[in-house]
């Protein structure tokens, strides 16, 4: 239930989705007008029409889908490893004093480092391969996930813990069946944070790889487009990166709806 | 009341309990307590707020160990919590929020009794009917009222078919009407299951109405003032009920450690009537 302070009676207003569509449409219209009549060079700013054209061409010739697949694959593998390590660290920190000091120290030292800053190092270690990118994503995901999971575990109520004890659960059952679901609101916000870092990192890392990358992702795709002086493709790449970001965020919101919101552990937004 | 076989199920001898706060030495909360609870009885612990009655029932539950003395359940000293002593808390948040009411019970049965899912569901539904929450089986706990949550928690505890049902002010946060309703139903449930019940409360009316024995405790460090036989005083209108209630009231107020506690208990008591 949401408590609204707004007046009871409301005049009819535009539905929410329509407002977003209108904002988007006017933005695109302004963009097209600027390119058509602003006298700007087509080599600096691509028009919406040519961007759409590039989107269509590179989708049908398989370039964009391929790049999307590579980027998402790097992100997914990195996130999976990062989540596993993050959850392990948080569990370790919950059940042992040494673990707590370890996690606090590691988080303090490593979480301020932008993932992209360790890319030169991972390139040295792994060469120009996707392993170098995945390592960076893992590194970026561990800290927000372990920190939020740790907070989630720590804020589990005494009664919940006592119920777990009363049922005589093993340590593994306690973590899997009580701690993880009880901490899920925190874990999910950590995940959203982690993937947002991860997505930016993946694209950034792929740009650094530049033309040297043989099977590049979206970052490589836009950098490649710059190399071939193809602004419509750069814009198309940016649109795709942004849309995928929106899509992934919607996906996490959907998961929250289906879990913590449904269970009354978090208010609907 | 008809207890045929007198057989002790819980025995406390010279039990001292400490409250630990971080690294401090710990303060004594319960001091040299000795009593026995018989199998199949309803045993009520009553005392002023903060006197240590919750600590005591937690110790019987195995959540904390005595500094000194022994707590024996079913002939063996207890070492840890376990489903043979099912706990019902005052806190409404004792059901797992991420499982439906039915699933809460099914899960408890699966992990404690290794029941197959089908058998666990059947048993869960039986106990949900017994405590009259069958219609809420598929709901998540946050959709239920406080009274319904406590019923569901009671159903989960009963489904474990424990030797002892430990209840720590289970109706303490409910409104008076729901509370009276649940007291009546708890009596019916005891009639049909015969489970041993240990109940902590600060309501004299609840204690006399539900208990066979009422153990009155002093304020901290808690000691036993008296164990009163209330088995003949369960009819609210009977003279015995009034007499015993008055006796408990005088015990609780007279023995308060200081004037403030006495006044607080007096205020509580008048609020109860």
XYZ file of C-alpha atoms in Angstrom:
542
model
C 0.000 0.000 0.000
C 1.235 3.436 -0.804
C 0.402 6.437 1.227
C -0.249 9.416 -0.938
C -0.254 12.953 0.297
C -1.703 14.221 -2.961
C -5.270 15.469 -3.117
C -7.905 12.786 -3.470
C -9.576 14.061 -6.609
C -7.371 14.274 -9.636
C -8.215 15.598 -13.032
C -7.528 13.208 -15.903
C -3.835 13.242 -16.777
C -1.710 11.631 -19.431
C -0.822 8.021 -18.708
C 2.764 7.675 -17.564
C 4.040 5.720 -20.566
C 2.621 8.324 -22.914
C 4.526 11.084 -21.121
C 7.783 9.215 -21.681
C 6.913 8.596 -25.320
C 6.193 12.309 -25.786
C 9.459 13.339 -24.160
C 11.358 10.831 -26.308
C 9.618 11.943 -29.503
C 10.272 15.635 -28.902
C 13.916 14.879 -28.135
C 14.333 12.964 -31.367
C 12.508 15.691 -33.291
C 14.786 18.391 -31.839
C 17.814 16.269 -32.663
C 16.667 15.787 -36.279
C 15.914 19.516 -36.646
C 19.329 20.429 -35.287
C 21.118 18.152 -37.716
C 18.933 19.193 -40.692
C 18.981 22.944 -40.142
C 21.775 23.607 -37.617
C 24.491 23.433 -40.222
C 26.469 20.890 -38.226
C 28.794 18.539 -40.084
C 27.366 15.066 -40.672
C 30.778 13.770 -39.637
C 30.299 15.105 -36.112
C 26.648 14.450 -35.392
C 24.569 11.786 -37.081
C 20.881 12.427 -37.588
C 18.258 10.167 -36.007
C 17.358 8.933 -39.487
C 20.919 7.911 -40.363
C 21.364 6.408 -36.893
C 18.284 4.298 -37.488
C 19.684 3.397 -40.889
C 22.976 2.266 -39.278
C 21.087 0.329 -36.632
C 19.165 -1.488 -39.322
C 22.170 -2.214 -41.563
C 24.446 -3.448 -38.782
C 21.678 -5.507 -37.240
C 20.932 -7.298 -40.487
C 24.597 -7.870 -41.301
C 25.087 -9.343 -37.851
C 27.679 -6.867 -36.596
C 25.557 -5.370 -33.820
C 23.981 -8.614 -32.581
C 27.457 -10.123 -32.442
C 28.821 -7.176 -30.475
C 25.830 -7.241 -28.107
C 26.342 -10.942 -27.497
C 30.039 -10.494 -26.702
C 29.382 -7.625 -24.289
C 26.529 -9.368 -22.521
C 28.548 -12.549 -22.276
C 31.477 -10.724 -20.685
C 29.075 -9.046 -18.278
C 27.191 -12.225 -17.403
C 30.274 -14.362 -16.759
C 31.912 -11.588 -14.744
C 28.770 -10.975 -12.701
C 28.248 -14.676 -11.973
C 31.796 -15.081 -10.658
C 31.578 -11.756 -8.821
C 28.270 -12.686 -7.172
C 29.612 -16.058 -6.039
C 32.764 -14.560 -4.531
C 30.792 -11.675 -3.002
C 28.298 -14.017 -1.333
C 31.098 -16.248 -0.066
C 32.978 -13.283 1.401
C 29.810 -11.997 3.077
C 29.029 -15.413 4.585
C 32.598 -15.750 5.788
C 32.373 -12.295 7.309
C 29.118 -13.160 9.071
C 30.339 -16.367 10.636
C 33.894 -15.499 11.613
C 35.499 -12.513 13.212
C 38.554 -12.821 10.978
C 36.230 -12.829 7.973
C 34.680 -9.592 9.096
C 38.038 -7.830 9.414
C 39.128 -9.275 6.093
C 36.029 -8.046 4.277
C 36.181 -4.607 5.892
C 39.835 -4.201 4.972
C 39.463 -5.506 1.410
C 36.386 -3.372 0.736
C 38.056 -0.262 2.115
C 41.123 -0.718 -0.085
C 39.610 -2.052 -3.293
C 36.159 -0.565 -3.670
C 37.396 2.989 -4.378
C 39.385 1.652 -7.351
C 37.482 2.141 -10.620
C 37.355 -1.265 -12.300
C 38.764 0.208 -15.502
C 41.892 1.315 -13.612
C 43.056 -2.248 -13.181
C 42.561 -3.061 -16.866
C 46.219 -2.378 -17.778
C 47.191 -4.900 -15.131
C 44.744 -7.561 -16.276
C 45.871 -7.060 -19.878
C 49.392 -7.857 -18.681
C 48.107 -10.939 -16.879
C 45.626 -12.288 -19.421
C 46.627 -10.590 -22.699
C 44.087 -8.975 -25.007
C 41.384 -11.543 -24.259
C 37.935 -11.487 -22.788
C 39.450 -12.915 -19.582
C 41.051 -9.524 -18.982
C 37.642 -7.811 -19.257
C 35.849 -10.450 -17.199
C 38.400 -10.114 -14.429
C 37.714 -6.386 -14.280
C 33.952 -6.982 -14.097
C 34.436 -9.560 -11.335
C 36.586 -7.127 -9.440
C 33.959 -4.407 -9.783
C 31.063 -6.666 -8.749
C 32.563 -8.275 -5.641
C 32.613 -5.198 -3.402
C 29.098 -3.824 -3.762
C 27.647 -7.340 -3.576
C 29.628 -8.484 -0.559
C 29.075 -5.200 1.279
C 25.311 -5.171 0.733
C 24.951 -8.889 1.462
C 26.964 -8.418 4.627
C 24.650 -5.577 5.700
C 21.659 -7.747 4.810
C 22.938 -10.644 6.932
C 23.715 -8.369 9.856
C 20.302 -6.755 9.926
C 18.390 -10.043 10.094
C 16.163 -9.870 13.171
C 16.813 -11.809 16.366
C 13.487 -13.598 16.075
C 14.285 -14.861 12.578
C 17.634 -16.158 13.785
C 15.999 -17.836 16.764
C 13.432 -19.539 14.530
C 16.296 -20.963 12.454
C 17.962 -22.229 15.635
C 14.687 -23.615 16.937
C 14.220 -25.647 13.759
C 17.713 -27.039 14.280
C 18.911 -25.967 10.821
C 22.458 -26.759 9.781
C 24.742 -23.855 8.990
C 24.322 -24.430 5.273
C 20.507 -24.609 5.580
C 20.555 -21.446 7.654
C 22.454 -19.531 4.981
C 20.541 -20.918 2.013
C 17.001 -21.011 3.414
C 16.974 -18.168 5.942
C 19.870 -15.723 5.566
C 19.831 -15.385 1.773
C 16.070 -14.798 1.431
C 15.966 -12.612 4.549
C 18.793 -10.473 3.157
C 17.427 -10.459 -0.395
C 16.294 -6.794 -0.381
C 19.879 -5.778 0.392
C 21.400 -8.343 -1.965
C 19.242 -7.135 -4.854
C 20.209 -3.503 -4.351
C 23.856 -4.633 -4.279
C 23.254 -6.512 -7.523
C 21.749 -3.479 -9.220
C 24.721 -1.426 -8.163
C 27.157 -4.120 -9.277
C 25.683 -4.641 -12.709
C 25.553 -0.892 -13.310
C 29.287 -0.717 -12.529
C 29.838 -3.851 -14.576
C 28.028 -2.625 -17.667
C 29.983 0.647 -17.759
C 33.202 -1.260 -17.146
C 32.595 -3.762 -19.934
C 31.978 -1.044 -22.495
C 34.922 1.001 -21.244
C 37.277 -1.954 -21.317
C 36.202 -2.899 -24.825
C 37.017 0.624 -25.992
C 40.522 0.376 -24.531
C 41.022 -2.858 -26.434
C 40.207 -0.838 -29.558
C 41.082 -2.207 -32.953
C 43.326 -4.845 -31.475
C 40.283 -6.822 -30.342
C 39.406 -9.580 -32.729
C 35.927 -10.353 -31.460
C 34.893 -7.099 -29.899
C 31.786 -6.131 -27.988
C 29.800 -2.899 -28.090
C 32.702 -0.749 -26.875
C 34.841 -2.121 -29.644
C 31.969 -1.553 -32.090
C 31.704 2.195 -31.397
C 35.459 2.652 -31.320
C 35.688 0.829 -34.607
C 33.029 3.135 -36.039
C 35.160 6.130 -35.025
C 38.135 4.539 -36.778
C 36.121 4.269 -39.985
C 34.645 7.770 -39.554
C 31.132 6.395 -39.311
C 29.178 8.612 -36.856
C 25.797 6.945 -37.534
C 27.289 3.663 -36.270
C 28.740 5.400 -33.179
C 25.302 6.795 -32.401
C 23.687 3.437 -33.092
C 26.129 1.806 -30.664
C 25.383 4.377 -27.976
C 21.638 3.890 -28.422
C 22.035 0.139 -28.059
C 24.239 0.451 -24.964
C 21.739 2.752 -23.319
C 18.714 0.637 -24.271
C 20.345 -2.535 -22.970
C 21.058 -0.725 -19.723
C 17.417 0.269 -19.398
C 16.387 -3.289 -20.219
C 18.683 -4.815 -17.589
C 17.449 -2.378 -14.964
C 13.862 -3.267 -15.834
C 14.814 -6.903 -15.446
C 16.085 -6.275 -11.899
C 12.949 -4.298 -11.066
C 10.916 -7.232 -12.320
C 12.847 -9.606 -10.053
C 12.233 -7.284 -7.108
C 8.514 -7.202 -7.919
C 8.372 -10.985 -8.040
C 10.260 -11.434 -4.772
C 10.853 -8.841 -2.073
C 7.940 -6.571 -3.040
C 5.550 -9.524 -3.239
C 6.772 -10.738 0.162
C 6.212 -7.336 1.749
C 9.928 -6.914 2.497
C 10.237 -3.838 0.303
C 7.788 -1.142 -0.718
C 6.827 -0.927 -4.360
C 8.431 2.021 -6.098
C -8.187 -31.351 35.134
C -7.326 -35.010 35.221
C -3.610 -35.466 34.938
C -3.326 -39.167 35.531
C 0.404 -39.726 35.272
C 2.623 -37.257 37.070
C 5.906 -37.319 35.207
C 8.403 -34.453 35.155
C 9.327 -33.180 31.695
C 11.344 -30.066 32.620
C 13.492 -29.851 35.741
C 15.530 -26.833 36.741
C 17.941 -27.125 39.635
C 19.896 -24.182 41.032
C 19.828 -22.342 37.723
C 21.650 -19.025 37.397
C 21.303 -17.092 34.154
C 23.407 -14.129 33.056
C 22.744 -11.416 30.573
C 25.848 -10.847 28.464
C 26.411 -7.569 26.754
C 29.563 -7.659 24.653
C 32.652 -8.368 26.705
C 31.279 -7.311 30.083
C 31.137 -9.817 32.893
C 27.380 -10.190 32.619
C 24.677 -9.400 35.123
C 22.778 -12.077 36.958
C 19.218 -12.124 35.703
C 17.899 -15.336 37.165
C 19.176 -16.467 40.536
C 19.059 -19.966 42.018
C 15.833 -21.114 40.428
C 14.421 -24.590 41.095
C 11.191 -25.950 39.709
C 9.645 -28.853 37.873
C 7.110 -28.898 35.079
C 4.969 -31.999 34.665
C 4.276 -33.602 31.309
C 1.019 -32.410 29.795
C 0.461 -29.420 32.046
C 0.125 -25.747 31.277
C 2.780 -23.957 33.250
C 2.712 -20.169 33.367
C 5.579 -17.884 34.349
C 4.550 -14.410 35.478
C 6.551 -11.499 36.824
C 7.154 -7.797 36.505
C 8.426 -6.443 33.161
C 12.119 -7.079 32.623
C 12.349 -9.536 35.505
C 13.998 -12.246 33.452
C 11.074 -14.481 32.600
C 11.875 -14.268 28.884
C 15.499 -15.157 29.643
C 14.263 -18.141 31.608
C 12.027 -19.507 28.848
C 14.821 -18.933 26.310
C 17.097 -21.020 28.497
C 14.541 -23.840 28.518
C 14.435 -23.437 24.735
C 18.208 -23.946 24.707
C 19.047 -20.505 23.321
C 21.352 -19.769 26.241
C 23.184 -21.893 28.750
C 22.981 -21.436 32.531
C 26.078 -20.078 34.230
C 25.439 -22.544 36.984
C 22.908 -25.269 37.604
C 21.135 -27.579 35.230
C 18.115 -27.590 32.970
C 16.950 -31.125 32.256
C 14.344 -31.846 29.600
C 13.089 -35.387 29.104
C 15.788 -36.670 31.420
C 18.741 -35.115 29.585
C 20.445 -31.753 30.134
C 19.768 -29.486 27.188
C 22.658 -28.242 25.063
C 21.036 -26.451 22.151
C 17.667 -25.349 20.756
C 15.643 -27.989 18.959
C 12.235 -28.643 17.424
C 11.252 -30.844 20.385
C 10.796 -27.518 22.205
C 8.860 -25.452 19.679
C 8.925 -21.737 20.362
C 6.211 -19.173 19.724
C 7.443 -15.597 20.039
C 5.646 -12.358 20.736
C 7.191 -10.854 17.597
C 4.834 -10.893 14.602
C 7.828 -11.365 12.313
C 8.490 -14.954 13.313
C 7.119 -16.424 10.089
C 9.439 -16.411 7.090
C 8.205 -13.494 4.976
C 9.303 -15.179 1.731
C 7.128 -18.248 2.181
C 3.368 -18.547 2.213
C 1.757 -19.543 5.506
C 1.407 -23.113 4.269
C 4.980 -23.185 2.968
C 6.293 -21.934 6.302
C 4.880 -25.032 7.969
C 5.758 -27.392 5.125
C 9.355 -26.173 5.220
C 9.559 -26.623 9.001
C 8.231 -30.167 8.655
C 10.571 -31.033 5.804
C 13.709 -29.928 7.627
C 12.794 -31.278 11.062
C 11.032 -34.515 10.204
C 12.331 -35.244 6.698
C 8.721 -35.616 5.571
C 7.921 -35.964 1.879
C 6.291 -32.845 0.469
C 2.846 -34.417 0.087
C 2.800 -35.688 3.671
C 4.108 -32.346 4.946
C 1.332 -30.472 3.126
C -1.335 -32.752 4.593
C -0.007 -32.306 8.090
C 0.368 -28.526 7.653
C -3.220 -28.231 6.472
C -4.426 -30.218 9.454
C -2.773 -27.839 11.909
C -3.843 -24.742 9.974
C -7.435 -25.951 10.380
C -6.868 -26.642 14.061
C -5.872 -23.027 14.715
C -8.435 -21.693 12.250
C -6.167 -20.102 9.639
C -6.782 -22.571 6.811
C -8.142 -19.794 4.582
C -4.828 -17.908 4.810
C -2.725 -20.904 3.736
C -1.674 -19.456 0.388
C -1.083 -15.920 1.653
C 2.249 -14.349 2.495
C 2.676 -13.351 6.158
C 2.681 -9.602 5.462
C -0.895 -9.875 4.206
C -2.158 -11.176 7.570
C -3.350 -9.370 10.683
C -1.370 -9.707 13.902
C -3.802 -12.278 15.270
C -3.616 -14.364 12.109
C 0.183 -14.255 12.149
C 0.231 -15.540 15.720
C -2.237 -18.288 14.820
C -0.031 -19.317 11.897
C 3.044 -19.304 14.139
C 1.161 -21.460 16.621
C 0.201 -23.830 13.807
C 3.846 -24.131 12.783
C 4.924 -24.855 16.345
C 2.154 -27.444 16.826
C 2.908 -29.117 13.501
C 6.380 -29.953 14.782
C 4.538 -32.088 17.355
C 6.914 -30.964 20.057
C 7.238 -32.344 23.571
C 6.903 -28.817 24.877
C 5.347 -25.684 23.445
C 7.301 -22.659 24.678
C 5.330 -19.435 24.360
C 6.921 -16.102 25.175
C 4.074 -13.595 25.569
C 2.558 -14.848 22.312
C -0.569 -12.724 22.663
C 1.165 -9.726 24.231
C 0.955 -7.487 21.189
C -2.635 -8.333 20.269
C -5.781 -6.352 20.936
C -7.857 -7.490 23.917
C -10.599 -9.191 21.915
C -8.253 -11.198 19.701
C -6.233 -12.023 22.757
C -9.205 -13.467 24.674
C -10.259 -15.402 21.595
C -6.805 -16.955 21.247
C -6.647 -17.800 24.961
C -9.878 -19.778 24.588
C -8.569 -21.517 21.495
C -5.253 -22.341 23.107
C -7.202 -24.139 25.828
C -9.114 -26.121 23.187
C -5.884 -26.970 21.408
C -4.372 -28.185 24.648
C -7.480 -30.331 25.227
C -7.085 -32.005 21.841
C -3.284 -32.362 21.753
C -2.318 -32.651 25.408
C 0.990 -30.906 24.663
C 2.976 -29.488 27.570
C 2.755 -25.693 27.441
C 5.121 -23.242 29.090
C 3.769 -19.720 28.776
C 5.332 -16.434 29.803
C 2.935 -13.575 30.386
C 2.500 -10.425 32.409
C -1.274 -10.694 32.491
C -2.700 -12.177 35.710
C -5.995 -12.919 34.011
C -4.212 -14.871 31.256
C -2.048 -16.698 33.777
C -4.910 -17.880 35.982
C -7.187 -18.659 33.052
C -4.647 -20.741 31.137
C -2.333 -22.156 33.774
C -2.428 -25.263 35.891
C 0.449 -23.765 37.798
C 1.500 -20.141 37.876
C 5.054 -19.397 38.904
C 5.423 -15.872 40.259
C 8.839 -14.264 39.919
C 10.375 -11.277 41.649
C 12.010 -8.472 39.747
C 15.617 -8.757 38.615
C 17.535 -10.827 39.577
C 14.516 -13.073 39.290
C 13.771 -15.533 42.039
C 10.699 -17.677 42.528
C 8.240 -16.068 44.939
C 5.672 -18.833 44.811
C 4.294 -21.501 42.536
C 0.517 -21.259 42.775
C -1.785 -24.139 41.862
C -4.410 -22.570 39.606
C -5.815 -25.772 38.168
C -9.120 -25.333 39.994
C -9.553 -21.701 39.000
C -10.155 -21.585 35.255
C -13.716 -20.341 35.278
C -13.444 -16.581 35.150
C -16.613 -16.067 37.200
C -15.733 -18.469 40.002
C -14.761 -17.236 43.491
C -11.552 -19.272 43.233
C -10.514 -17.305 40.144
C -11.040 -14.013 41.924
C -9.244 -15.163 45.076
C -6.211 -16.515 43.244
C -5.989 -13.453 41.024
C -6.023 -11.244 44.112
C -3.329 -13.408 45.689
C -1.086 -13.147 42.605
C -1.669 -9.425 42.475
C -0.586 -8.971 46.078
C 2.507 -11.156 45.494
C 3.543 -9.173 42.461
C 3.065 -5.786 44.025
C 4.280 -6.416 47.571
C 7.501 -8.017 46.441
C 8.489 -5.326 43.963
C 12.066 -4.340 44.705
C 11.241 -0.673 44.862
C 8.251 1.584 44.952
C 8.484 2.419 41.277
C 8.231 -1.212 40.213
C 5.282 -1.696 42.521
C 3.458 1.239 41.048
C 4.238 0.082 37.554
C 2.856 -3.385 38.261
C -0.219 -1.905 39.897
C -0.853 0.220 36.852
C -0.389 -2.824 34.621
C -2.760 -4.889 36.685
C -5.537 -2.344 36.644
C -5.040 -2.052 32.910
C -5.539 -5.787 32.574
C -8.913 -5.916 34.317
